[in-house]
Structure formats: C-alpha cells, structure tokens
CSV table of C-alpha atoms and ligand atoms in Angstrom, one decimal:
chain,number,residue,atom,x,y,z
M,11,MET,CA,0.0,0.0,0.0
M,12,SER,CA,1.6,3.3,-1.1
M,13,LEU,CA,2.0,6.1,1.3
M,14,MET,CA,1.2,8.7,-1.3
M,15,ASN,CA,-2.1,9.3,-3.0
M,16,GLU,CA,-3.7,11.6,-5.5
M,17,ILE,CA,-4.5,14.3,-2.9
M,18,TYR,CA,-0.8,15.0,-2.4
M,19,TYR,CA,0.0,15.3,-6.0
M,20,LYS,CA,-2.9,17.5,-6.8
M,21,SER,CA,-2.1,19.9,-4.0
M,22,ARG,CA,1.5,20.1,-5.2
M,23,ARG,CA,0.4,20.9,-8.7
M,24,GLN,CA,-2.0,23.5,-7.3
M,25,LYS,CA,0.8,25.1,-5.3
M,26,LEU,CA,3.1,25.2,-8.4
M,27,LEU,CA,0.4,26.7,-10.6
M,28,SER,CA,-0.5,29.3,-8.0
M,29,SER,CA,3.1,30.6,-8.2
M,30,LEU,CA,2.6,31.5,-11.9
M,31,GLU,CA,0.6,34.2,-13.5
M,32,GLU,CA,0.0,32.3,-16.6
M,33,GLY,CA,1.8,29.8,-18.9
M,34,VAL,CA,2.2,26.2,-19.9
M,35,ILE,CA,4.4,23.8,-17.9
M,36,ILE,CA,5.7,20.6,-19.5
M,37,LEU,CA,7.2,18.0,-17.3
M,38,THR,CA,8.8,14.9,-18.8
M,39,SER,CA,9.3,11.4,-17.5
M,40,ALA,CA,12.8,10.0,-17.4
M,41,PRO,CA,13.8,7.9,-20.4
M,42,ALA,CA,14.5,4.2,-19.9
M,43,LYS,CA,18.3,3.7,-19.9
M,44,THR,CA,20.2,1.0,-21.7
M,45,ARG,CA,22.9,-0.7,-19.6
M,46,SER,CA,24.5,-2.7,-22.4
M,47,ASN,CA,23.4,-3.9,-25.8
M,48,ASP,CA,19.7,-4.8,-25.1
M,49,THR,CA,19.7,-4.9,-21.3
M,50,GLN,CA,18.3,-2.0,-19.3
M,51,TYR,CA,19.0,-0.4,-15.9
M,52,PRO,CA,16.0,-0.8,-13.6
M,53,TYR,CA,13.8,2.2,-14.4
M,54,ARG,CA,14.0,5.3,-12.1
M,55,GLN,CA,11.5,8.1,-12.6
M,56,ASN,CA,12.5,11.7,-12.9
M,57,SER,CA,12.1,13.1,-9.4
M,58,ASP,CA,10.5,16.4,-10.3
M,59,PHE,CA,8.0,14.6,-12.6
M,60,TYR,CA,7.2,12.0,-9.9
M,61,TYR,CA,6.8,14.7,-7.3
M,62,MET,CA,4.0,16.3,-9.3
M,63,CYS,CA,2.1,13.2,-10.4
M,64,GLY,CA,3.5,10.0,-8.9
M,65,PHE,CA,3.6,8.1,-12.2
M,66,GLN,CA,6.3,5.5,-12.7
M,67,GLU,CA,6.2,4.9,-16.5
M,68,ASP,CA,8.6,6.2,-19.1
M,69,ASN,CA,7.2,7.9,-22.2
M,70,SER,CA,4.8,9.9,-20.2
M,71,LEU,CA,4.3,13.7,-19.7
M,72,LEU,CA,2.5,16.0,-17.4
M,73,VAL,CA,1.3,19.3,-18.9
M,74,MET,CA,-0.2,22.0,-16.9
M,75,VAL,CA,-1.9,25.1,-18.2
M,76,LYS,CA,-2.8,28.4,-16.6
M,77,THR,CA,-4.6,31.3,-18.1
M,78,LYS,CA,-6.8,34.0,-16.5
M,79,GLU,CA,-9.8,31.8,-17.2
M,80,VAL,CA,-8.5,28.2,-17.0
M,81,VAL,CA,-6.2,26.1,-14.8
M,82,LYS,CA,-5.8,22.5,-15.9
M,83,SER,CA,-3.5,19.5,-15.7
M,84,MET,CA,-3.1,16.9,-18.4
M,85,MET,CA,-1.3,13.5,-18.6
M,86,PHE,CA,0.1,12.0,-21.7
M,87,VAL,CA,0.7,8.3,-21.4
M,88,GLU,CA,1.5,5.3,-23.6
M,89,GLY,CA,-1.5,3.3,-24.6
M,90,TYR,CA,-1.9,-0.3,-23.6
M,91,ASP,CA,0.1,-2.5,-25.9
M,92,GLU,CA,-0.1,-6.3,-26.1
M,93,GLU,CA,3.5,-6.7,-27.3
M,94,HIS,CA,4.9,-4.5,-24.5
M,95,ALA,CA,2.7,-6.3,-21.9
M,96,LEU,CA,4.1,-9.6,-23.0
M,97,TRP,CA,7.8,-8.6,-22.9
M,98,ASN,CA,8.0,-5.8,-20.3
M,99,GLY,CA,4.7,-5.8,-18.4
M,100,SER,CA,1.5,-4.0,-18.7
M,101,ARG,CA,1.3,-0.2,-19.3
M,102,LEU,CA,-1.4,1.6,-17.4
M,103,GLY,CA,-2.9,2.9,-20.6
M,104,VAL,CA,-5.2,5.9,-21.2
M,105,GLU,CA,-8.5,4.6,-19.8
M,106,LYS,CA,-7.0,3.4,-16.5
M,107,ALA,CA,-4.9,6.5,-16.2
M,108,LYS,CA,-8.2,8.5,-16.4
M,109,GLU,CA,-9.4,6.5,-13.4
M,110,ARG,CA,-6.2,6.8,-11.4
M,111,PHE,CA,-5.1,10.4,-11.9
M,112,ASP,CA,-7.0,13.3,-10.6
M,113,VAL,CA,-6.2,15.4,-13.7
M,114,ASP,CA,-8.5,17.1,-16.1
M,115,GLU,CA,-7.4,15.2,-19.2
M,116,VAL,CA,-5.5,12.1,-20.2
M,117,HIS,CA,-4.2,11.6,-23.7
M,118,ASP,CA,-2.3,9.1,-25.7
M,119,ILE,CA,1.4,10.1,-25.9
M,120,HIS,CA,1.3,9.7,-29.6
M,121,ASP,CA,-1.2,12.6,-29.9
M,122,TYR,CA,1.2,14.9,-28.1
M,123,PRO,CA,2.8,16.5,-31.2
M,124,THR,CA,-0.6,17.7,-32.5
M,125,LEU,CA,-2.1,18.5,-29.2
M,126,ILE,CA,0.8,20.5,-27.9
M,127,THR,CA,0.4,23.0,-30.7
M,128,ASP,CA,-3.2,23.6,-29.6
M,129,ILE,CA,-2.1,23.8,-26.0
M,130,LEU,CA,0.6,26.4,-26.6
M,131,ARG,CA,-1.7,28.6,-28.8
M,132,ASP,CA,-2.1,32.1,-27.5
M,133,HIS,CA,0.3,31.5,-24.6
M,134,VAL,CA,3.3,33.7,-24.0
M,135,ALA,CA,5.3,31.7,-21.4
M,136,LEU,CA,6.6,28.1,-21.4
M,137,TYR,CA,8.0,26.4,-18.3
M,138,ILE,CA,10.2,23.4,-18.9
M,139,ASP,CA,13.3,21.6,-17.5
M,140,LEU,CA,15.7,24.1,-19.1
M,141,PHE,CA,18.7,21.9,-18.5
M,142,ASP,CA,17.3,18.7,-19.9
M,143,ASP,CA,16.6,18.3,-23.6
M,144,PRO,CA,14.2,15.4,-24.3
M,145,PRO,CA,12.5,15.3,-27.7
M,146,TRP,CA,9.2,16.3,-26.1
M,147,LEU,CA,10.6,19.7,-25.3
M,148,GLU,CA,12.1,20.0,-28.7
M,149,GLN,CA,8.6,19.3,-30.1
M,150,ALA,CA,7.1,22.0,-27.9
M,151,LYS,CA,9.6,24.5,-29.3
M,152,LYS,CA,8.9,23.4,-32.8
M,153,SER,CA,5.1,23.8,-32.2
M,154,ALA,CA,5.7,27.3,-30.7
M,155,LYS,CA,7.6,28.2,-33.8
M,156,GLU,CA,4.9,26.9,-36.0
M,157,LEU,CA,2.4,29.0,-34.2
M,158,LEU,CA,4.4,32.1,-35.0
M,159,SER,CA,3.3,31.8,-38.6
M,160,THR,CA,-0.2,30.4,-38.0
M,161,ARG,CA,-3.0,32.7,-39.1
M,162,GLY,CA,-5.3,33.9,-36.3
M,163,VAL,CA,-2.9,33.3,-33.5
M,164,LYS,CA,-2.5,36.5,-31.6
M,165,ARG,CA,-0.1,35.8,-28.8
M,166,HIS,CA,3.2,33.8,-29.0
M,167,ILE,CA,5.7,32.1,-26.7
M,168,GLN,CA,8.0,34.9,-25.7
M,169,ALA,CA,10.0,33.3,-22.9
M,170,ILE,CA,11.0,29.9,-21.8
M,171,TYR,CA,11.6,29.5,-18.0
M,172,ASP,CA,13.1,26.8,-15.9
M,173,VAL,CA,10.3,25.0,-14.0
M,174,THR,CA,12.7,22.8,-12.0
M,175,HIS,CA,13.7,25.8,-9.8
M,176,LEU,CA,10.1,26.3,-8.8
M,177,ILE,CA,9.5,22.6,-8.1
M,178,ARG,CA,12.7,22.1,-6.2
M,179,SER,CA,12.0,25.1,-4.0
M,180,GLN,CA,8.7,23.3,-3.2
M,181,ARG,CA,10.6,20.0,-2.6
M,182,LEU,CA,12.8,21.7,0.0
M,183,ILE,CA,10.1,21.5,2.6
M,184,LYS,CA,9.0,18.0,3.3
M,185,SER,CA,5.4,17.2,4.2
M,186,ASP,CA,4.5,14.6,6.9
M,187,ILE,CA,3.9,11.9,4.3
M,188,GLU,CA,7.3,12.5,2.7
M,189,ILE,CA,9.0,12.4,6.2
M,190,GLU,CA,7.2,9.1,6.7
M,191,ALA,CA,8.7,7.7,3.5
M,192,ILE,CA,12.2,8.9,4.5
M,193,LYS,CA,11.7,7.3,8.0
M,194,LYS,CA,10.7,4.0,6.4
M,195,ALA,CA,13.9,4.1,4.2
M,196,ILE,CA,16.0,4.9,7.3
M,197,GLU,CA,14.3,2.1,9.3
M,198,LEU,CA,15.6,-0.5,6.7
M,199,THR,CA,18.9,1.3,6.4
M,200,ALA,CA,19.3,1.0,10.2
M,201,LYS,CA,18.7,-2.7,10.0
M,202,ALA,CA,21.3,-3.1,7.2
M,203,HIS,CA,24.0,-1.1,9.1
M,204,HIS,CA,23.4,-3.1,12.3
M,205,GLU,CA,23.5,-6.3,10.2
M,206,ALA,CA,26.9,-5.3,8.7
M,207,MET,CA,28.3,-4.6,12.2
M,208,LYS,CA,27.0,-8.0,13.4
M,209,VAL,CA,28.6,-10.0,10.7
M,210,SER,CA,31.9,-8.1,10.0
M,211,LYS,CA,35.1,-10.0,10.5
M,212,ALA,CA,38.7,-9.9,9.1
M,213,GLY,CA,39.0,-12.0,6.0
M,214,MET,CA,35.6,-11.1,4.6
M,215,TYR,CA,35.5,-9.1,1.4
M,216,GLU,CA,33.9,-5.6,1.2
M,217,TYR,CA,31.4,-6.9,-1.3
M,218,GLU,CA,30.2,-9.5,1.3
M,219,LEU,CA,29.2,-6.7,3.7
M,220,GLN,CA,27.6,-4.9,0.8
M,221,ALA,CA,25.6,-8.0,-0.2
M,222,LYS,CA,24.4,-8.5,3.4
M,223,MET,CA,23.1,-5.0,3.4
M,224,SER,CA,21.5,-5.3,-0.1
M,225,TYR,CA,19.7,-8.3,1.2
M,226,VAL,CA,18.2,-6.4,4.0
M,227,PHE,CA,17.1,-3.6,1.7
M,228,LEU,CA,15.6,-5.7,-1.0
M,229,SER,CA,14.0,-8.4,1.2
M,230,ASN,CA,12.2,-5.7,3.1
M,231,GLY,CA,10.7,-4.1,0.0
M,232,ALA,CA,13.0,-1.0,-0.5
M,233,SER,CA,12.3,0.5,-3.9
M,234,ALA,CA,16.1,0.6,-4.6
M,235,GLU,CA,19.4,1.4,-3.1
M,236,ALA,CA,19.6,5.2,-2.9
M,237,TYR,CA,23.1,5.3,-4.4
M,238,GLY,CA,26.1,3.1,-5.1
M,239,ALA,CA,27.2,1.7,-1.7
M,240,ILE,CA,30.6,2.5,-0.4
M,241,VAL,CA,32.1,-0.3,1.7
M,242,ALA,CA,35.7,0.8,2.3
M,243,GLY,CA,38.1,-1.1,4.5
M,244,GLY,CA,41.2,0.6,5.9
M,245,ASN,CA,42.8,3.1,3.6
M,246,ASN,CA,40.1,2.7,1.0
M,247,ALA,CA,38.0,5.0,3.1
M,248,ASN,CA,40.2,7.8,2.1
M,249,THR,CA,38.9,7.6,-1.5
M,250,LEU,CA,35.7,9.5,-1.0
M,251,HIS,CA,33.7,7.9,-3.8
M,252,TYR,CA,35.1,4.4,-3.4
M,253,ILE,CA,32.5,2.0,-4.9
M,254,ASP,CA,34.8,-0.8,-6.0
M,255,ASN,CA,34.1,-2.8,-2.8
M,256,ARG,CA,36.3,-5.7,-3.9
M,257,ASP,CA,39.1,-5.6,-1.3
M,258,ILE,CA,39.6,-7.9,1.7
M,259,LEU,CA,38.8,-6.6,5.2
M,260,ARG,CA,41.9,-6.7,7.4
M,261,GLU,CA,42.4,-7.4,11.1
M,262,GLY,CA,42.9,-4.1,12.9
M,263,ASP,CA,41.4,-1.9,10.2
M,264,LEU,CA,38.2,0.2,10.3
M,265,VAL,CA,35.5,-0.2,7.6
M,266,LEU,CA,33.6,2.8,6.4
M,267,ILE,CA,30.1,2.0,5.1
M,268,ASP,CA,28.1,4.7,3.3
M,269,ALA,CA,25.0,2.8,2.1
M,270,ALA,CA,21.3,3.3,2.3
M,271,CYS,CA,18.0,2.5,0.5
M,272,GLU,CA,15.0,4.3,-1.0
M,273,TRP,CA,11.4,3.8,0.1
M,274,GLU,CA,8.8,4.8,-2.6
M,275,LEU,CA,11.7,6.8,-4.2
M,276,TYR,CA,12.5,8.7,-1.0
M,277,ALA,CA,16.2,8.3,0.0
M,278,SER,CA,18.1,7.8,3.1
M,279,ASP,CA,21.9,8.4,3.3
M,280,ILE,CA,23.8,6.9,6.2
M,281,THR,CA,27.5,6.4,7.0
M,282,ARG,CA,28.9,4.4,9.8
M,283,THR,CA,32.6,3.6,10.4
M,284,PHE,CA,33.5,0.7,12.8
M,285,PRO,CA,36.4,-1.7,13.5
M,286,VAL,CA,36.4,-4.8,11.3
M,287,ASN,CA,37.0,-6.9,14.3
M,288,GLY,CA,34.7,-5.0,16.7
M,289,LYS,CA,37.3,-3.3,18.8
M,290,PHE,CA,38.7,0.2,18.2
M,291,THR,CA,42.5,0.7,18.6
M,292,ASP,CA,43.4,3.8,20.7
M,293,ALA,CA,44.4,5.8,17.7
M,294,GLN,CA,41.1,4.9,15.8
M,295,ARG,CA,39.1,5.7,18.9
M,296,ASP,CA,40.8,9.1,19.2
M,297,VAL,CA,40.0,10.1,15.7
M,298,TYR,CA,36.5,8.5,15.8
M,299,GLN,CA,35.5,10.4,18.9
M,300,LYS,CA,36.6,13.7,17.4
M,301,VAL,CA,34.5,13.1,14.3
M,302,LEU,CA,31.5,12.1,16.5
M,303,ASP,CA,31.9,15.1,18.7
M,304,VAL,CA,31.9,17.4,15.7
M,305,GLN,CA,28.8,15.7,14.3
M,306,LEU,CA,26.9,15.9,17.6
M,307,ARG,CA,27.8,19.6,18.0
M,308,VAL,CA,26.7,20.5,14.5
M,309,ILE,CA,23.4,18.6,14.9
M,310,GLU,CA,22.8,20.4,18.2
M,311,ALA,CA,23.2,23.8,16.4
M,312,MET,CA,20.5,23.0,13.8
M,313,LYS,CA,17.2,24.8,14.2
M,314,PRO,CA,14.9,27.1,12.3
M,315,GLY,CA,16.6,30.4,11.4
M,316,VAL,CA,20.1,29.1,11.4
M,317,LYS,CA,21.8,29.7,8.0
M,318,ARG,CA,23.1,26.8,6.1
M,319,ASP,CA,26.3,28.6,5.3
M,320,TRP,CA,26.9,29.4,8.9
M,321,LEU,CA,26.5,25.7,9.7
M,322,GLN,CA,29.1,24.8,7.1
M,323,GLN,CA,31.5,27.4,8.5
M,324,TYR,CA,30.9,26.2,12.1
M,325,SER,CA,31.6,22.6,11.1
M,326,GLU,CA,34.9,23.6,9.5
M,327,GLU,CA,35.9,25.4,12.6
M,328,LEU,CA,35.1,22.3,14.7
M,329,LEU,CA,36.9,20.0,12.3
M,330,CYS,CA,39.9,22.2,12.2
M,331,GLN,CA,40.1,22.3,16.0
M,332,ALA,CA,39.7,18.5,16.1
M,333,LEU,CA,42.7,18.2,13.7
M,334,ILE,CA,44.8,20.5,15.9
M,335,ASP,CA,43.8,18.5,19.0
M,336,LEU,CA,44.9,15.3,17.3
M,337,GLY,CA,48.2,16.8,16.4
M,338,ILE,CA,47.5,16.4,12.7
M,339,LEU,CA,47.5,20.2,12.1
M,340,SER,CA,49.5,22.7,14.1
M,341,GLY,CA,49.0,26.4,14.4
M,342,GLU,CA,46.2,28.8,15.0
M,343,CYS,CA,42.8,27.5,14.0
M,344,LYS,CA,41.9,30.9,12.4
M,345,THR,CA,45.0,30.9,10.3
M,346,LEU,CA,44.6,27.3,9.3
M,347,LEU,CA,41.0,27.9,8.3
M,348,GLU,CA,42.0,30.9,6.2
M,349,SER,CA,44.7,28.9,4.3
M,350,LYS,CA,42.2,26.0,4.0
M,351,ALA,CA,44.8,23.7,5.5
M,352,HIS,CA,42.0,21.6,7.2
M,353,LYS,CA,40.6,20.8,3.7
M,354,LYS,CA,43.4,18.3,3.2
M,355,TYR,CA,41.9,16.1,5.9
M,356,ALA,CA,38.3,17.2,5.9
M,357,PRO,CA,37.7,18.0,2.2
M,358,HIS,CA,33.9,17.7,1.7
M,359,GLY,CA,30.9,19.7,2.8
M,360,ILE,CA,29.0,19.1,6.1
M,361,GLY,CA,25.9,17.9,4.4
M,362,HIS,CA,23.2,18.2,1.7
M,363,TRP,CA,19.5,18.3,1.2
M,364,MET,CA,17.9,14.9,1.0
M,365,GLY,CA,14.5,13.7,-0.2
M,366,LEU,CA,13.4,12.2,-3.5
M,367,ASP,CA,17.1,12.4,-4.5
M,368,VAL,CA,19.9,11.5,-2.2
M,369,HIS,CA,21.4,14.8,-3.1
M,370,ASP,CA,18.1,16.7,-3.4
M,371,PRO,CA,18.7,19.4,-5.9
M,372,CYS,CA,16.9,22.0,-3.9
M,373,PRO,CA,18.3,25.5,-3.7
M,374,TYR,CA,20.9,26.4,-1.0
M,375,VAL,CA,20.6,30.1,-1.6
M,376,ASP,CA,17.7,32.5,-2.2
M,377,ASP,CA,17.2,34.5,-5.4
M,378,ALA,CA,19.6,37.2,-4.1
M,379,GLY,CA,22.3,34.5,-3.6
M,380,GLU,CA,22.0,34.6,0.2
M,381,SER,CA,22.3,31.4,2.1
M,382,LEU,CA,18.9,29.9,3.1
M,383,SER,CA,18.0,29.6,6.7
M,384,PHE,CA,16.6,26.4,8.0
M,385,ILE,CA,12.8,26.1,8.1
M,386,GLU,CA,10.7,23.3,9.7
M,387,GLY,CA,10.4,20.4,7.3
M,388,MET,CA,13.8,20.6,5.6
M,389,VAL,CA,15.9,17.4,5.7
M,390,MET,CA,19.7,17.6,5.6
M,391,THR,CA,22.5,15.1,6.1
M,392,ILE,CA,25.2,15.8,8.6
M,393,GLU,CA,28.3,13.9,7.7
M,394,PRO,CA,31.6,15.2,9.0
M,395,GLY,CA,34.7,13.1,8.1
M,396,ILE,CA,38.4,13.0,8.8
M,397,TYR,CA,40.6,11.2,6.2
M,398,ILE,CA,44.3,10.4,6.6
M,399,ARG,CA,45.9,8.7,3.8
M,400,ALA,CA,48.2,5.7,4.5
M,401,ASP,CA,51.1,7.4,2.7
M,402,ASP,CA,50.8,10.8,4.5
M,403,GLU,CA,54.2,11.1,6.2
M,404,ASN,CA,53.2,14.5,7.7
M,405,VAL,CA,50.9,12.7,10.2
M,406,ALA,CA,51.9,10.4,13.1
M,407,GLU,CA,52.1,6.8,11.9
M,408,LYS,CA,49.4,5.6,14.2
M,409,TYR,CA,46.8,7.7,12.4
M,410,ARG,CA,47.8,6.8,8.8
M,411,GLY,CA,45.3,4.9,6.8
M,412,ILE,CA,42.4,6.0,9.0
M,413,GLY,CA,39.3,7.4,7.2
M,414,ILE,CA,36.2,8.1,9.2
M,415,ARG,CA,32.8,9.6,8.3
M,416,ILE,CA,29.6,9.5,10.4
M,417,GLU,CA,26.5,10.5,8.6
M,418,ASP,CA,22.9,11.0,9.8
M,419,ASP,CA,19.7,12.4,8.3
M,420,ILE,CA,18.4,15.4,10.2
M,421,LEU,CA,14.9,16.9,10.0
M,422,ILE,CA,14.4,20.5,11.0
M,423,THR,CA,11.5,20.8,13.5
M,424,SER,CA,9.6,23.8,14.8
M,425,GLU,CA,11.9,24.2,17.8
M,426,GLY,CA,15.1,22.6,16.7
M,427,CYS,CA,15.8,19.3,14.8
M,428,GLU,CA,15.3,15.6,15.0
M,429,ASN,CA,17.9,13.1,14.1
M,430,LEU,CA,15.8,10.6,12.0
M,431,SER,CA,18.6,8.0,12.1
M,432,ALA,CA,19.4,8.3,15.8
M,433,MET,CA,18.6,4.6,16.3
M,434,ILE,CA,21.7,3.5,14.3
M,435,VAL,CA,24.4,2.9,16.8
M,436,LYS,CA,27.4,5.2,16.7
M,437,SER,CA,29.1,5.7,20.0
M,438,VAL,CA,32.3,3.8,20.5
M,439,GLU,CA,30.7,1.8,23.4
M,440,GLU,CA,27.5,1.0,21.4
M,441,ILE,CA,29.4,-0.2,18.4
M,442,GLU,CA,31.8,-2.3,20.5
M,443,LYS,CA,28.8,-3.7,22.3
M,444,ILE,CA,26.7,-4.7,19.3
M,445,MET,CA,29.8,-6.2,17.7
M,446,LEU,CA,30.8,-8.1,20.8
M,447,GLY,CA,27.6,-10.1,20.5
M,448,ARG,CA,28.0,-11.0,16.9
M,449,SER,CA,28.3,-14.6,15.7
M,450,LEU,CA,31.8,-15.4,14.2
L,2,LIG,N1,26.2,8.9,-0.1
L,2,LIG,C1,26.6,10.1,-0.7
L,2,LIG,C2,26.8,11.1,0.3
L,2,LIG,O1,27.0,10.9,1.4
L,2,LIG,O2,26.6,12.3,0.0
L,3,MN,MN1,25.5,12.3,2.1
L,4,MN,MN1,26.3,9.1,2.3
C-alpha cells in the first residue's frame, strides 16, 4: 500500500500553478536507460515529474496550463500495448490513467505532437526543465515556432523558463507523508547497518558486507538502493567515492560503510565507520571520537533560522580544531581555516538536502544569492569526516590509513531538529557492544 495518494500530487500541482501568473508547464518522465546492448537499468523516474504526479512509467508527460480563465492538468501516457505487456509488463494505458489520476485530461502520448500545438496557442510563457533536452521539449519549441506563422494566433511564446527551480523550492520543505517515507527508508537502512556490524570480521570481502546490506534492503521491500554503496576497508575509506568494494577486510582496520536505501523513491543516506574486528584501537578511537563530537555539536546547532552557510563554517571550525587536538595540524585555528589547511583532511561539505534524490537538488541560496535559513520540514544530512591517507608522512604513523565519516539524516522541526537516524548505533561503546555479541 503506497503512502502517497492523488491528494498529495494534486495539491503540489496547485501550489506550483499558484506561483505562476500564466503559462504552460511541461514535465517529462525519465527515459528508460540501456545498460549494455539490449539490457536496461532498472527504471528510475525523474524526481520532479514524480513529485508532481507519482507516475512511474517512461514515455509519459505532465502538462499544466494556466490562463486567467482556465487552470488544468493533463497527462500523456503510452496506450496499452499487447506486445509491450508480453515482454515488459503492462502499461497503465489511457483509460486506466483517467481512473487513477485526478487530472483534467489524459491523452495518448502519440497525440502529443498535435495537441501541444493547440495547448501552446495564445500562450506567452513556457516552463520546462531548461537543462534537460528530451524530444518532447524540442517538439514543444517546434510547435511554438509553427504558431508564429499560423493565421489567427494573436499571442506567441516569448519566454522559456526553468520550472525545476520552482518545483525544487517546493521539494525543499517535506510534508508529513514524505517524512514518513524517509523514515521508512531509514528504518531499513538502520537494520542493514546493524547487520553489517554484526557479521563483520577480518578476511571477509567488502562486497560481502555490501551484499548482506542489499539483502536487508531488497528483502524488506525497498524500492532501490539510494546510491552506489561505499564499503571501504582501511585506507580505501580515504577515497571519498570508493565504490569498488572488492578488497579484503583486514584485522585491525576500520571499515567505512556509506550505504542506504530508498522507500517509494525517497532516499536515506547513512554512513557508519566501525572496526572490522569489533574493537577500536586507541588511535582509531581518538579520531573517531573527534568526528563524532563534531557531528553531535553540528546537529545540536540545527534549528529554524540558522543559515546553512553558517553551519558549514561552524563545522569547518570544529573539524579544524579537532585536527589540531589530534596533532594532525599545528598552528592557530583561524590561520589554518584561512589557508584552508583543514581541507586536506576534511575535504567535503558538512551535508546536503535529502529527499526524492539522495542529493536533493533544492536551492541552497535565495534568489539574491544569500544562504537559506533552516525552516521546519527541511531534511539535511550531517556527515563530518576526517581522512588520513596511509602514505601521508606528515601525520603520526598511528593515524595513517584511518578514514572516518559519520552521517545521519536530520529533520528541522519547529523548535530545533530531529535526528531521524538516531537509532543507528554510533558511540564507541554502542558499536563495540553490538559487535561483541556477533556470531563469528
Ligand atoms: N552517499 C553520498 C553522500 O553521502 O553524499
Ligand atoms: Mn550524504
Ligand atoms: Mn552518504
């Protein structure tokens, strides 16, 4: 049973349309993607399109129209096709789409080239995904051009705007039902991380831990993994986008796991770092505790009104001081921050918006370029990390090869914030305890 229903999509469309004076909006589904030769990647819908109608088929469009007199939404879908049903499964088709979607009209996608000319007639503004270029949008431009020389047409498209900016501003604030979907994704991701901690041992391969987690995701109904899992033993954790996951896990090393699933297309994004054998060395614990302290202090500072840029700056100050405390950097924190010396060991940002996309492409600044302040309903990851390469001779030997990131998903509430992934163990004691009880 899906969490979302037509009421949510309809109200999102109404909100989008209410922000325009007039115009035509065209939203396109994601194309199916070939993996190799005649095999395809599992289909993943375009998040902006899905947000506005919840439809999961390719070759479909959502068109919305607003004039002074009329406001309407139309879907264009593939008709039912026996051959497609046999090989790839049944399409919803026009008639069933009329029953399912609370839109004003449903048309066959093959009628789009003719109908779009009628739809654009006498409109001056067209809203599309300006940075995507599917044939549907090309067709709309062609139709708008055709209307320029059509007798009796009085008004013509004068401007094409990016609609994604409007939709993504809307996506920034999550409704209760979206938070429920994110929580569901996190619930399974929590299970998977705990499972990885419970089965980890030296001599296993990184991909074995990945497979244990995938099993938890898929066997519990997750719609997909939210991104390519990172399972990085030892020094591999110092490659930020390590997705090879083919190395052996060694005694005495840490393993960094950045892996999470989607629920009804809503992402989670979680990182935990723990000792392969369940017991931190002194040096690992020192660095781990510093990263954890930074993470806890950053989360503590999150509340409505706090600017995202300020949080970034604050996290850099904390990380820089942590690096000084560990003896990895030396000097004045202020001077080190100015020269960006801390970036060598803490190179990435403190976090990102999360929602229908793991890196939700919602704005970080307002139209004047000023950093946005947190508002109730925003969801951001908080993921500080310290990374010390094995070959870095500037750092004490005991720290070399240690890479640690701790990542949670944080919801801004009316008073402060809620760590939605707080149930995933992360203190040194909790990790050692859960791992002590594992079956070897
Ligand atoms: N998993 C990607 C990230 O943490 O941003
Ligand atoms: Mn992240
Ligand atoms: Mn992550």
